[in-house]
Every structure is written in structure tokens, then in C-alpha cells.
PDB file of C-alpha atoms in Angstrom:
ATOM      1  CA  MET A   1      14.435 -10.545 -13.662  1.00  0.00           C
ATOM      2  CA  PHE A   2      14.933  -8.036 -10.382  1.00  0.00           C
ATOM      3  CA  ASP A   3      17.654  -8.699  -8.033  1.00  0.00           C
ATOM      4  CA  GLU A   4      16.880  -9.399  -4.390  1.00  0.00           C
ATOM      5  CA  VAL A   5      15.396  -6.659  -2.741  1.00  0.00           C
ATOM      6  CA  LYS A   6      17.333  -5.301   0.284  1.00  0.00           C
ATOM      7  CA  PRO A   7      16.430  -3.358   3.322  1.00  0.00           C
ATOM      8  CA  VAL A   8      17.107   0.405   3.262  1.00  0.00           C
ATOM      9  CA  ASP A   9      18.882   1.946   5.803  1.00  0.00           C
ATOM     10  CA  MET A  10      18.070   5.129   7.952  1.00  0.00           C
ATOM     11  CA  THR A  11      20.225   7.621   5.890  1.00  0.00           C
ATOM     12  CA  GLN A  12      18.206   6.464   2.564  1.00  0.00           C
ATOM     13  CA  ILE A  13      14.790   6.790   5.195  1.00  0.00           C
ATOM     14  CA  ASN A  14      16.068  10.403   6.244  1.00  0.00           C
ATOM     15  CA  ALA A  15      16.777  11.455   3.065  1.00  0.00           C
ATOM     16  CA  ALA A  16      13.263  10.303   1.688  1.00  0.00           C
ATOM     17  CA  ARG A  17      11.690  12.216   4.430  1.00  0.00           C
ATOM     18  CA  ALA A  18      13.547  15.485   3.184  1.00  0.00           C
ATOM     19  CA  ARG A  19      12.977  14.867  -0.227  1.00  0.00           C
ATOM     20  CA  ILE A  20       9.120  14.457  -0.039  1.00  0.00           C
ATOM     21  CA  ALA A  21       8.567  17.078   2.689  1.00  0.00           C
ATOM     22  CA  GLY A  22       5.794  19.276   1.218  1.00  0.00           C
ATOM     23  CA  LEU A  23       4.611  16.810  -1.106  1.00  0.00           C
ATOM     24  CA  SER A  24       3.167  14.179   1.399  1.00  0.00           C
ATOM     25  CA  MET A  25       1.570  15.233   4.765  1.00  0.00           C
ATOM     26  CA  ILE A  26       2.520  13.804   8.303  1.00  0.00           C
ATOM     27  CA  SER A  27      -0.812  12.083   8.333  1.00  0.00           C
ATOM     28  CA  PRO A  28      -2.987  12.033  11.578  1.00  0.00           C
ATOM     29  CA  LEU A  29      -2.778   9.113  13.883  1.00  0.00           C
ATOM     30  CA  VAL A  30      -6.181   8.968  15.377  1.00  0.00           C
ATOM     31  CA  GLY A  31      -8.016   6.793  18.164  1.00  0.00           C
ATOM     32  CA  CYS A  32     -10.616   4.196  17.256  1.00  0.00           C
ATOM     33  CA  ASP A  33     -13.288   3.559  19.855  1.00  0.00           C
ATOM     34  CA  LEU A  34     -14.349   0.305  18.081  1.00  0.00           C
ATOM     35  CA  ALA A  35     -11.447  -1.554  19.629  1.00  0.00           C
ATOM     36  CA  PRO A  36     -12.142  -4.786  21.078  1.00  0.00           C
ATOM     37  CA  PRO A  37     -11.602  -5.253  25.389  1.00  0.00           C
ATOM     38  CA  GLY A  38      -7.867  -5.319  26.101  1.00  0.00           C
ATOM     39  CA  LYS A  39      -6.777  -3.492  22.819  1.00  0.00           C
ATOM     40  CA  THR A  40      -6.317  -0.229  21.946  1.00  0.00           C
ATOM     41  CA  ILE A  41      -6.074   0.798  18.383  1.00  0.00           C
ATOM     42  CA  ARG A  42      -5.029   3.942  16.595  1.00  0.00           C
ATOM     43  CA  LEU A  43      -5.495   4.548  12.851  1.00  0.00           C
ATOM     44  CA  LYS A  44      -2.843   6.151  10.686  1.00  0.00           C
ATOM     45  CA  LEU A  45      -4.777   8.257   8.041  1.00  0.00           C
ATOM     46  CA  GLU A  46      -2.854   7.904   4.827  1.00  0.00           C
ATOM     47  CA  ASN A  47      -6.204   8.133   2.954  1.00  0.00           C
ATOM     48  CA  LEU A  48      -5.835  11.854   3.657  1.00  0.00           C
ATOM     49  CA  GLN A  49      -2.531  12.052   1.425  1.00  0.00           C
ATOM     50  CA  PRO A  50      -2.747  14.428  -1.862  1.00  0.00           C
ATOM     51  CA  ILE A  51      -3.808  11.489  -4.035  1.00  0.00           C
ATOM     52  CA  GLY A  52      -6.011   9.806  -1.409  1.00  0.00           C
ATOM     53  CA  SER A  53      -3.332   7.122  -0.738  1.00  0.00           C
ATOM     54  CA  PHE A  54      -0.014   6.433   0.712  1.00  0.00           C
ATOM     55  CA  LYS A  55       1.551   5.864  -2.977  1.00  0.00           C
ATOM     56  CA  VAL A  56       2.439   9.601  -2.947  1.00  0.00           C
ATOM     57  CA  ARG A  57       5.426   9.007  -0.467  1.00  0.00           C
ATOM     58  CA  PRO A  58       6.989   6.087  -2.595  1.00  0.00           C
ATOM     59  CA  ILE A  59       6.177   7.528  -5.854  1.00  0.00           C
ATOM     60  CA  ALA A  60       7.357  10.846  -5.118  1.00  0.00           C
ATOM     61  CA  ASN A  61      10.655   9.736  -3.731  1.00  0.00           C
ATOM     62  CA  ALA A  62      11.417   7.410  -6.548  1.00  0.00           C
ATOM     63  CA  VAL A  63      10.664  10.192  -9.236  1.00  0.00           C
ATOM     64  CA  LEU A  64      12.836  12.507  -7.439  1.00  0.00           C
ATOM     65  CA  SER A  65      15.580  10.286  -6.902  1.00  0.00           C
ATOM     66  CA  LYS A  66      15.928  10.270 -10.780  1.00  0.00           C
ATOM     67  CA  ASN A  67      17.841  12.870 -12.887  1.00  0.00           C
ATOM     68  CA  ARG A  68      15.576  15.119 -15.190  1.00  0.00           C
ATOM     69  CA  ALA A  69      17.141  13.540 -18.099  1.00  0.00           C
ATOM     70  CA  GLU A  70      15.652  10.119 -17.114  1.00  0.00           C
ATOM     71  CA  LEU A  71      12.440  12.019 -16.988  1.00  0.00           C
ATOM     72  CA  SER A  72      12.305  13.795 -20.064  1.00  0.00           C
ATOM     73  CA  ALA A  73      10.279  10.620 -22.119  1.00  0.00           C
ATOM     74  CA  GLY A  74       7.650  10.606 -19.537  1.00  0.00           C
ATOM     75  CA  ILE A  75       6.907   8.351 -16.664  1.00  0.00           C
ATOM     76  CA  TYR A  76       4.943   5.295 -16.501  1.00  0.00           C
ATOM     77  CA  THR A  77       3.890   2.294 -14.005  1.00  0.00           C
ATOM     78  CA  THR A  78       1.879  -0.916 -13.661  1.00  0.00           C
ATOM     79  CA  SER A  79      -0.752  -0.195 -11.127  1.00  0.00           C
ATOM     80  CA  SER A  80      -4.118  -1.203 -10.022  1.00  0.00           C
ATOM     81  CA  GLY A  81      -4.521   2.467  -9.579  1.00  0.00           C
ATOM     82  CA  ASN A  82      -2.771   3.976  -6.278  1.00  0.00           C
ATOM     83  CA  SER A  83       0.696   3.762  -7.710  1.00  0.00           C
ATOM     84  CA  ALA A  84      -0.575   5.295 -11.173  1.00  0.00           C
ATOM     85  CA  LEU A  85      -2.113   8.115  -9.121  1.00  0.00           C
ATOM     86  CA  GLY A  86       1.210   9.073  -7.871  1.00  0.00           C
ATOM     87  CA  VAL A  87       3.050   8.841 -11.292  1.00  0.00           C
ATOM     88  CA  ALA A  88       0.386  11.061 -12.683  1.00  0.00           C
ATOM     89  CA  TRP A  89       0.572  13.652  -9.757  1.00  0.00           C
ATOM     90  CA  MET A  90       4.261  13.719 -10.078  1.00  0.00           C
ATOM     91  CA  ALA A  91       4.242  14.004 -13.763  1.00  0.00           C
ATOM     92  CA  ARG A  92       1.930  16.890 -13.659  1.00  0.00           C
ATOM     93  CA  ARG A  93       4.079  18.733 -10.933  1.00  0.00           C
ATOM     94  CA  LEU A  94       7.266  18.405 -13.041  1.00  0.00           C
ATOM     95  CA  GLY A  95       5.526  18.771 -16.594  1.00  0.00           C
ATOM     96  CA  VAL A  96       6.059  15.421 -18.171  1.00  0.00           C
ATOM     97  CA  SER A  97       3.817  12.847 -19.659  1.00  0.00           C
ATOM     98  CA  ALA A  98       2.406  10.009 -17.573  1.00  0.00           C
ATOM     99  CA  THR A  99       1.082   6.786 -18.587  1.00  0.00           C
ATOM    100  CA  ALA A 100      -0.885   4.135 -16.181  1.00  0.00           C
ATOM    101  CA  VAL A 101      -0.962   0.595 -17.335  1.00  0.00           C
ATOM    102  CA  VAL A 102      -4.022  -0.923 -15.147  1.00  0.00           C
ATOM    103  CA  PRO A 103      -5.640  -4.058 -14.772  1.00  0.00           C
ATOM    104  CA  ALA A 104      -9.289  -4.782 -16.261  1.00  0.00           C
ATOM    105  CA  ASN A 105     -10.670  -4.586 -12.965  1.00  0.00           C
ATOM    106  CA  ALA A 106      -9.174  -1.302 -11.975  1.00  0.00           C
ATOM    107  CA  PRO A 107     -11.746   0.738  -9.908  1.00  0.00           C
ATOM    108  CA  GLU A 108     -13.469   3.533 -11.750  1.00  0.00           C
ATOM    109  CA  ALA A 109     -12.907   5.921  -8.956  1.00  0.00           C
ATOM    110  CA  LYS A 110      -9.158   5.891  -9.726  1.00  0.00           C
ATOM    111  CA  LEU A 111      -9.508   5.947 -13.194  1.00  0.00           C
ATOM    112  CA  GLU A 112     -11.597   8.881 -12.983  1.00  0.00           C
ATOM    113  CA  LYS A 113      -8.906  10.558 -10.984  1.00  0.00           C
ATOM    114  CA  LEU A 114      -6.295   9.510 -13.481  1.00  0.00           C
ATOM    115  CA  ARG A 115      -8.137  11.283 -15.956  1.00  0.00           C
ATOM    116  CA  ARG A 116      -8.486  14.610 -14.369  1.00  0.00           C
ATOM    117  CA  LEU A 117      -4.518  14.550 -13.807  1.00  0.00           C
ATOM    118  CA  GLY A 118      -4.029  14.086 -17.429  1.00  0.00           C
ATOM    119  CA  ALA A 119      -2.818  10.520 -17.512  1.00  0.00           C
ATOM    120  CA  ARG A 120      -2.807   8.254 -20.477  1.00  0.00           C
ATOM    121  CA  ILE A 121      -4.763   5.081 -19.490  1.00  0.00           C
ATOM    122  CA  GLU A 122      -3.998   1.590 -20.746  1.00  0.00           C
ATOM    123  CA  VAL A 123      -6.250  -1.404 -19.796  1.00  0.00           C
ATOM    124  CA  ARG A 124      -4.564  -4.741 -20.000  1.00  0.00           C
ATOM    125  CA  ALA A 125      -6.245  -8.123 -19.083  1.00  0.00           C
ATOM    126  CA  ASN A 126      -5.386  -9.020 -15.413  1.00  0.00           C
ATOM    127  CA  ASP A 127      -2.981 -11.836 -16.092  1.00  0.00           C
ATOM    128  CA  VAL A 128      -1.104  -9.740 -18.753  1.00  0.00           C
ATOM    129  CA  TRP A 129      -0.815  -6.796 -16.349  1.00  0.00           C
ATOM    130  CA  TRP A 130       0.451  -9.033 -13.419  1.00  0.00           C
ATOM    131  CA  ARG A 131       3.218 -10.295 -15.798  1.00  0.00           C
ATOM    132  CA  ALA A 132       4.240  -6.862 -16.582  1.00  0.00           C
ATOM    133  CA  ILE A 133       4.558  -5.949 -12.839  1.00  0.00           C
ATOM    134  CA  GLU A 134       6.647  -9.210 -12.578  1.00  0.00           C
ATOM    135  CA  ALA A 135       8.934  -7.955 -15.233  1.00  0.00           C
ATOM    136  CA  GLY A 136       9.030  -4.383 -13.968  1.00  0.00           C
ATOM    137  CA  THR A 137       8.895  -3.033 -17.563  1.00  0.00           C
ATOM    138  CA  LEU A 138       6.665  -2.985 -20.612  1.00  0.00           C
ATOM    139  CA  ASP A 139       8.490  -2.978 -24.280  1.00  0.00           C
ATOM    140  CA  ASP A 140       5.669  -0.732 -25.837  1.00  0.00           C
ATOM    141  CA  GLN A 141       6.091   2.081 -23.173  1.00  0.00           C
ATOM    142  CA  GLU A 142       8.495   4.869 -23.626  1.00  0.00           C
ATOM    143  CA  GLY A 143      10.059   6.865 -20.617  1.00  0.00           C
ATOM    144  CA  ALA A 144      11.161   5.837 -17.091  1.00  0.00           C
ATOM    145  CA  TYR A 145       9.210   2.941 -15.457  1.00  0.00           C
ATOM    146  CA  ILE A 146       8.690   3.980 -11.772  1.00  0.00           C
ATOM    147  CA  ASP A 147       8.491   0.787  -9.499  1.00  0.00           C
ATOM    148  CA  ALA A 148       6.497   1.240  -6.381  1.00  0.00           C
ATOM    149  CA  VAL A 149       7.625  -1.783  -4.834  1.00  0.00           C
ATOM    150  CA  ARG A 150      11.188  -2.730  -5.277  1.00  0.00           C
ATOM    151  CA  ASP A 151      12.982   0.395  -5.954  1.00  0.00           C
ATOM    152  CA  PRO A 152      15.161   1.131  -2.853  1.00  0.00           C
ATOM    153  CA  ALA A 153      13.909   4.851  -3.321  1.00  0.00           C
ATOM    154  CA  SER A 154      10.150   3.593  -2.960  1.00  0.00           C
ATOM    155  CA  LEU A 155      10.875   1.544   0.130  1.00  0.00           C
ATOM    156  CA  ALA A 156      12.451   4.463   1.789  1.00  0.00           C
ATOM    157  CA  GLY A 157       9.345   6.547   0.855  1.00  0.00           C
ATOM    158  CA  ASP A 158       7.296   3.894   2.516  1.00  0.00           C
ATOM    159  CA  ALA A 159       9.578   3.817   5.528  1.00  0.00           C
ATOM    160  CA  THR A 160       8.692   7.355   6.433  1.00  0.00           C
ATOM    161  CA  ILE A 161       5.183   6.205   7.718  1.00  0.00           C
ATOM    162  CA  GLY A 162       7.299   3.993  10.290  1.00  0.00           C
ATOM    163  CA  LEU A 163       9.141   7.302  11.713  1.00  0.00           C
ATOM    164  CA  GLU A 164       5.711   9.083  11.944  1.00  0.00           C
ATOM    165  CA  ILE A 165       4.237   6.482  13.585  1.00  0.00           C
ATOM    166  CA  LEU A 166       6.885   5.976  16.487  1.00  0.00           C
ATOM    167  CA  GLU A 167       6.859   9.695  16.797  1.00  0.00           C
ATOM    168  CA  GLN A 168       3.173  10.009  17.384  1.00  0.00           C
ATOM    169  CA  TRP A 169       2.875   6.983  19.389  1.00  0.00           C
ATOM    170  CA  PRO A 170       6.128   5.904  21.080  1.00  0.00           C
ATOM    171  CA  ASP A 171       4.357   3.021  23.114  1.00  0.00           C
ATOM    172  CA  VAL A 172       2.945   1.380  20.001  1.00  0.00           C
ATOM    173  CA  GLU A 173       3.451  -2.501  20.149  1.00  0.00           C
ATOM    174  CA  ALA A 174       2.550  -3.422  16.690  1.00  0.00           C
ATOM    175  CA  ILE A 175       1.646  -2.129  13.359  1.00  0.00           C
ATOM    176  CA  LEU A 176      -0.917  -3.776  11.044  1.00  0.00           C
ATOM    177  CA  VAL A 177      -0.343  -2.948   7.354  1.00  0.00           C
ATOM    178  CA  PRO A 178      -2.191  -4.145   4.389  1.00  0.00           C
ATOM    179  CA  PHE A 179      -0.085  -6.537   2.176  1.00  0.00           C
ATOM    180  CA  GLY A 180      -0.276  -6.091  -1.733  1.00  0.00           C
ATOM    181  CA  GLY A 181       3.223  -6.203  -3.548  1.00  0.00           C
ATOM    182  CA  GLY A 182       4.846  -5.703  -0.176  1.00  0.00           C
ATOM    183  CA  GLY A 183       6.663  -2.544  -0.365  1.00  0.00           C
ATOM    184  CA  LEU A 184       4.353  -0.796   2.160  1.00  0.00           C
ATOM    185  CA  ALA A 185       4.779  -3.531   4.941  1.00  0.00           C
ATOM    186  CA  SER A 186       8.495  -3.850   4.239  1.00  0.00           C
ATOM    187  CA  GLY A 187       9.400  -0.177   3.873  1.00  0.00           C
ATOM    188  CA  ILE A 188       7.464   0.573   7.490  1.00  0.00           C
ATOM    189  CA  ALA A 189       9.402  -2.550   8.910  1.00  0.00           C
ATOM    190  CA  CYS A 190      12.814  -1.230   7.513  1.00  0.00           C
ATOM    191  CA  ALA A 191      12.109   2.113   9.948  1.00  0.00           C
ATOM    192  CA  ILE A 192      10.685   0.031  12.781  1.00  0.00           C
ATOM    193  CA  ARG A 193      13.596  -2.687  12.755  1.00  0.00           C
ATOM    194  CA  ALA A 194      16.276   0.196  12.882  1.00  0.00           C
ATOM    195  CA  LEU A 195      14.538   2.098  15.801  1.00  0.00           C
ATOM    196  CA  ARG A 196      12.429  -0.196  17.525  1.00  0.00           C
ATOM    197  CA  PRO A 197      12.759  -3.810  16.859  1.00  0.00           C
ATOM    198  CA  ASP A 198      10.492  -4.775  19.322  1.00  0.00           C
ATOM    199  CA  VAL A 199       7.468  -3.586  17.759  1.00  0.00           C
ATOM    200  CA  LYS A 200       5.937  -6.315  15.447  1.00  0.00           C
ATOM    201  CA  ILE A 201       5.043  -5.786  11.826  1.00  0.00           C
ATOM    202  CA  ILE A 202       1.664  -7.850  11.120  1.00  0.00           C
ATOM    203  CA  ALA A 203       0.677  -8.061   7.373  1.00  0.00           C
ATOM    204  CA  CYS A 204      -3.247  -8.090   6.785  1.00  0.00           C
ATOM    205  CA  GLU A 205      -4.555 -10.459   3.736  1.00  0.00           C
ATOM    206  CA  LEU A 206      -7.894 -11.618   2.690  1.00  0.00           C
ATOM    207  CA  ALA A 207      -8.928 -14.966   3.553  1.00  0.00           C
ATOM    208  CA  SER A 208      -9.841 -15.496  -0.084  1.00  0.00           C
ATOM    209  CA  ALA A 209      -6.644 -14.197  -1.219  1.00  0.00           C
ATOM    210  CA  GLN A 210      -3.520 -14.903   0.740  1.00  0.00           C
ATOM    211  CA  PRO A 211      -0.300 -15.328  -1.045  1.00  0.00           C
ATOM    212  CA  LEU A 212       1.862 -14.253   1.972  1.00  0.00           C
ATOM    213  CA  ARG A 213       0.229 -16.761   4.615  1.00  0.00           C
ATOM    214  CA  SER A 214       0.786 -19.417   1.591  1.00  0.00           C
ATOM    215  CA  ALA A 215       4.293 -18.393   1.325  1.00  0.00           C
ATOM    216  CA  PHE A 216       4.988 -18.558   4.983  1.00  0.00           C
ATOM    217  CA  ASP A 217       3.356 -21.919   5.154  1.00  0.00           C
ATOM    218  CA  ALA A 218       5.240 -23.259   2.416  1.00  0.00           C
ATOM    219  CA  GLY A 219       8.450 -21.583   2.891  1.00  0.00           C
ATOM    220  CA  VAL A 220       8.697 -20.129  -0.636  1.00  0.00           C
ATOM    221  CA  PRO A 221       6.453 -18.115  -2.587  1.00  0.00           C
ATOM    222  CA  THR A 222       3.657 -19.918  -4.216  1.00  0.00           C
ATOM    223  CA  SER A 223       0.916 -19.488  -6.695  1.00  0.00           C
ATOM    224  CA  VAL A 224      -2.480 -19.366  -5.024  1.00  0.00           C
ATOM    225  CA  THR A 225      -6.237 -19.339  -5.952  1.00  0.00           C
ATOM    226  CA  HIS A 226      -7.099 -15.939  -5.257  1.00  0.00           C
ATOM    227  CA  ASP A 227     -10.317 -13.776  -5.208  1.00  0.00           C
ATOM    228  CA  ALA A 228      -9.636 -10.171  -3.868  1.00  0.00           C
ATOM    229  CA  GLY A 229     -13.473  -9.355  -4.722  1.00  0.00           C
ATOM    230  CA  PHE A 230     -14.140  -5.859  -4.409  1.00  0.00           C
ATOM    231  CA  VAL A 231     -10.794  -5.027  -2.710  1.00  0.00           C
ATOM    232  CA  SER A 232      -8.019  -3.714  -5.107  1.00  0.00           C
ATOM    233  CA  GLY A 233      -4.443  -3.673  -4.659  1.00  0.00           C
ATOM    234  CA  VAL A 234      -4.149  -7.076  -2.429  1.00  0.00           C
ATOM    235  CA  GLY A 235      -4.488 -10.417  -2.748  1.00  0.00           C
ATOM    236  CA  TYR A 236      -2.337 -11.320  -6.249  1.00  0.00           C
ATOM    237  CA  GLY A 237      -1.389 -14.883  -7.096  1.00  0.00           C
ATOM    238  CA  SER A 238       2.032 -15.314  -5.446  1.00  0.00           C
ATOM    239  CA  VAL A 239       4.825 -12.939  -3.521  1.00  0.00           C
ATOM    240  CA  LEU A 240       7.092 -11.492  -5.889  1.00  0.00           C
ATOM    241  CA  PRO A 241      10.155 -13.778  -5.522  1.00  0.00           C
ATOM    242  CA  GLU A 242      12.594 -10.921  -5.437  1.00  0.00           C
ATOM    243  CA  MET A 243      10.675  -9.318  -2.527  1.00  0.00           C
ATOM    244  CA  TRP A 244      10.569 -12.737  -0.489  1.00  0.00           C
ATOM    245  CA  PRO A 245      13.466 -12.789   1.480  1.00  0.00           C
ATOM    246  CA  LEU A 246      13.181  -9.219   2.774  1.00  0.00           C
ATOM    247  CA  VAL A 247       9.131  -9.834   3.465  1.00  0.00           C
ATOM    248  CA  ARG A 248      10.350 -13.199   5.230  1.00  0.00           C
ATOM    249  CA  SER A 249      12.896 -11.162   7.423  1.00  0.00           C
ATOM    250  CA  MET A 250      10.641  -8.247   8.011  1.00  0.00           C
ATOM    251  CA  ILE A 251       7.133  -9.703   8.548  1.00  0.00           C
ATOM    252  CA  ASP A 252       6.353 -11.376  11.995  1.00  0.00           C
ATOM    253  CA  ASP A 253       2.770 -12.481  11.343  1.00  0.00           C
ATOM    254  CA  VAL A 254      -0.102 -12.693   8.864  1.00  0.00           C
ATOM    255  CA  VAL A 255      -3.621 -12.102  10.080  1.00  0.00           C
ATOM    256  CA  THR A 256      -6.394 -12.868   7.306  1.00  0.00           C
ATOM    257  CA  VAL A 257      -9.958 -11.504   7.260  1.00  0.00           C
ATOM    258  CA  SER A 258     -13.137 -11.997   5.036  1.00  0.00           C
ATOM    259  CA  LEU A 259     -14.414  -9.797   2.511  1.00  0.00           C
ATOM    260  CA  ALA A 260     -17.547  -9.528   4.565  1.00  0.00           C
ATOM    261  CA  GLN A 261     -15.573  -7.998   7.527  1.00  0.00           C
ATOM    262  CA  VAL A 262     -13.657  -5.596   5.168  1.00  0.00           C
ATOM    263  CA  ALA A 263     -17.178  -4.401   4.038  1.00  0.00           C
ATOM    264  CA  GLN A 264     -18.127  -4.135   7.554  1.00  0.00           C
ATOM    265  CA  THR A 265     -15.088  -2.031   8.853  1.00  0.00           C
ATOM    266  CA  ILE A 266     -15.395   0.376   5.769  1.00  0.00           C
ATOM    267  CA  LYS A 267     -19.278   0.906   6.874  1.00  0.00           C
ATOM    268  CA  LEU A 268     -18.041   1.259  10.523  1.00  0.00           C
ATOM    269  CA  LEU A 269     -15.228   3.718   9.723  1.00  0.00           C
ATOM    270  CA  ALA A 270     -17.841   5.760   7.858  1.00  0.00           C
ATOM    271  CA  GLU A 271     -20.598   5.810  10.383  1.00  0.00           C
ATOM    272  CA  ASN A 272     -18.423   5.910  13.539  1.00  0.00           C
ATOM    273  CA  ASN A 273     -15.156   7.976  12.561  1.00  0.00           C
ATOM    274  CA  ARG A 274     -16.242   9.742   9.374  1.00  0.00           C
ATOM    275  CA  ILE A 275     -13.336   8.115   7.702  1.00  0.00           C
ATOM    276  CA  VAL A 276     -13.717   6.925   3.933  1.00  0.00           C
ATOM    277  CA  ALA A 277     -11.442   4.004   3.292  1.00  0.00           C
ATOM    278  CA  GLU A 278     -11.188   1.853   0.180  1.00  0.00           C
ATOM    279  CA  GLY A 279     -11.054  -1.921   0.574  1.00  0.00           C
ATOM    280  CA  ALA A 280      -7.345  -2.369   1.006  1.00  0.00           C
ATOM    281  CA  GLY A 281      -7.247   0.569   3.549  1.00  0.00           C
ATOM    282  CA  ALA A 282      -9.959  -1.025   5.747  1.00  0.00           C
ATOM    283  CA  LEU A 283      -8.096  -4.536   5.438  1.00  0.00           C
ATOM    284  CA  SER A 284      -5.814  -3.340   8.197  1.00  0.00           C
ATOM    285  CA  VAL A 285      -8.478  -2.151  10.461  1.00  0.00           C
ATOM    286  CA  ALA A 286     -10.825  -5.164   9.898  1.00  0.00           C
ATOM    287  CA  ALA A 287      -7.784  -7.137  11.092  1.00  0.00           C
ATOM    288  CA  ALA A 288      -7.251  -4.995  14.181  1.00  0.00           C
ATOM    289  CA  LEU A 289     -10.754  -5.435  14.886  1.00  0.00           C
ATOM    290  CA  ALA A 290     -10.650  -9.179  14.684  1.00  0.00           C
ATOM    291  CA  ALA A 291      -7.846  -9.121  17.329  1.00  0.00           C
ATOM    292  CA  GLN A 292      -6.208 -12.466  16.106  1.00  0.00           C
ATOM    293  CA  TYR A 293      -2.885 -11.061  17.421  1.00  0.00           C
ATOM    294  CA  SER A 294      -1.131 -10.679  21.177  1.00  0.00           C
ATOM    295  CA  PRO A 295       0.060  -6.850  21.387  1.00  0.00           C
ATOM    296  CA  SER A 296      -2.389  -4.788  22.992  1.00  0.00           C
ATOM    297  CA  LYS A 297      -1.463  -1.339  21.573  1.00  0.00           C
ATOM    298  CA  VAL A 298      -1.548  -1.308  17.826  1.00  0.00           C
ATOM    299  CA  CYS A 299      -1.433   0.818  14.700  1.00  0.00           C
ATOM    300  CA  ALA A 300      -3.612   0.055  11.617  1.00  0.00           C
ATOM    301  CA  VAL A 301      -2.453   1.855   8.360  1.00  0.00           C
ATOM    302  CA  ILE A 302      -5.457   3.088   6.284  1.00  0.00           C
ATOM    303  CA  SER A 303      -3.545   2.868   3.221  1.00  0.00           C
ATOM    304  CA  GLY A 304      -5.996   4.593   0.870  1.00  0.00           C
ATOM    305  CA  GLY A 305      -9.719   6.034   0.579  1.00  0.00           C
ATOM    306  CA  ASN A 306     -10.055   5.810  -3.097  1.00  0.00           C
ATOM    307  CA  ILE A 307     -13.353   3.652  -3.331  1.00  0.00           C
ATOM    308  CA  ASP A 308     -15.891   3.771  -6.105  1.00  0.00           C
ATOM    309  CA  SER A 309     -18.985   5.737  -4.885  1.00  0.00           C
ATOM    310  CA  ASP A 310     -21.361   3.233  -6.125  1.00  0.00           C
ATOM    311  CA  LEU A 311     -19.458   0.718  -4.335  1.00  0.00           C
ATOM    312  CA  PHE A 312     -19.142   2.626  -0.975  1.00  0.00           C
ATOM    313  CA  ALA A 313     -23.046   3.337  -1.443  1.00  0.00           C
ATOM    314  CA  ALA A 314     -23.673  -0.431  -1.388  1.00  0.00           C
ATOM    315  CA  ILE A 315     -21.676  -1.249   1.501  1.00  0.00           C
ATOM    316  CA  LEU A 316     -23.023   1.973   3.446  1.00  0.00           C
ATOM    317  CA  ARG A 317     -26.489  -0.283   2.632  1.00  0.00           C
ATOM    318  CA  GLY A 318     -24.997  -3.066   4.316  1.00  0.00           C
ATOM    319  CA  GLN A 319     -24.118  -5.272   1.075  1.00  0.00           C
ATOM    320  CA  VAL A 320     -20.955  -7.118   0.479  1.00  0.00           C
ATOM    321  CA  PRO A 321     -20.400  -6.236  -3.096  1.00  0.00           C
TER     322      PRO A 321
END
């Protein structure tokens, strides 16, 4: 069982920024001409990171925060794909082995990238995989476990996105973030609370899989029926209890959208902006376009772009997979 996850401070965040400089890019913040009347939307393009996802930030900082002896037996993680890509990418740079423990529904696009990076892939039934995430370890694995959500170093890596947004758009009023394990939203919020506490942090979930909305309504994490459909990396069965106090204190609101809205947004981003977003990456943009919030100047974080080509093609044809 993990201890309650605490906020990271600016010393940790600035150290993370220095540590991952040259590994992660300062991702562009671009305008979105699809914004509804009265709203200005800008898109933070984390899909352009070296592994196609923001996860390079938390994983790189977490790995580099460990000493070399801890890494000598290799590194591994439990992930729907993007954290595993970060682990494999870092392992290759450091010359150590990497293992990705993934759920049965992990997207093929992410698995193929893992193979190209030389990672060993182990597929587990979804419920077994989720229990491993809750435990933060696997008894049958060797090496250092890299936690992309609860490790303070991972949170500090995520927080660097918040720093960049404030520098790129000082007038931003709210940041919309897809909610999976809670590390991305909470990490960004740590930087925002320290520097611009007036800026709202809005978590984005699927209407068919909303553990955070349910936790806010109940006052505690609860198990929910969840169907994330074609969207991976969000919409799990519950909020991790050790993350709940941090999430509850850092998140201002939760917005939900349908799978159909996410699919439509992926299509719109590709056709209008030439942006390739995976389901979770488009979730925040779908929420921004739905305009179920008060602030007028909002930034939507496109967390990743690792989408299967067949799935992407079906969505471009107007289908909801």
C-alpha cells in the first residue's frame, strides 16, 4: 500500500525541468479555430514529444532520479502503453533492459513502438493488470519499478508542462487535462497552484467511465462501472486512494464527454489542424469544445498521439469504433 501522495514544490519542479532538458521538448502551444463563441482555446501539443506522449517527462525524471545501481537490473512498469514507451525509451538510452506489463486491450500502435524500442512485453488480463498498478510492483519482475503517477519525481516531471503553459500564455484562465491515474492533472496543478492559483484545473473524463466525477460526488473514491471504449489510458474502475487527497485538493472541476464526441474531435483535429491525437489526447479538446465551464481562455493538453492506424482511419471515415 502506498502512502498518501503529497504535492511537489517548485524546488522539485525546477530540478525536474533541468534534469529532463534535452530529453523532452518544450511542446508548442497553438491556437484552435474550432472554439465555440466566447471561448479562446489553445492546444498544448504533448503528442509531439519523442515517444508521442507527455509521459517522457515523468518517466525520464523518475528514472534519472534513481542511482545507477538501482537501474542495473533493468526497469519495468505497468502501463496501457505510453508510460511503457517512456520506460523503454529511457532504458535504451541508458543501456539497461525494459519490461512493459500491459493490459490485454493495449493499443497495437503502442505495442509496435515498444517492440521497436526493444522492450520485453508481458500482457496481463485487465483486472490483473489493474491490481498490479494498485500494488505498484509485480513479484515476478526484476529491476526497478517506475511509477508514472505516485512517484514525486514523476509528478515533478508532469508539473513542467504547467510551467511551460504559464510562460507561453500568461493570460490563461483554465487548463483542461485528461484524467487517468491522476498524475498529469495533479502534477500540472502543483505548478499552477504555486505560481497562478487563480488558474482553474479541469479534469476531463468519459461519460461512460468517470471514476473521478463519482469520487467527487461521493466524497471518497468508489468503484464504478466503466467502459472506455476505444480510448486507452483513462476511465479506470476507481481513483487510486493514495492519490485522492491530492486530486481532491488540486482539481477544480470535472467535465465529461461521450465517446462519440472524442471520435469527432480526433477527426476535427486531423482535418482542421493536422494534429494526430489518440483518444485520451483528444479528450481534453472534446471537453474544451463542449464548453461546459466558465473560464473563457482555456488550454487543452493533448497528452498523446499514439493511435492505431486502423482505428484512426475508421474515425476519419466518421465511425465511432
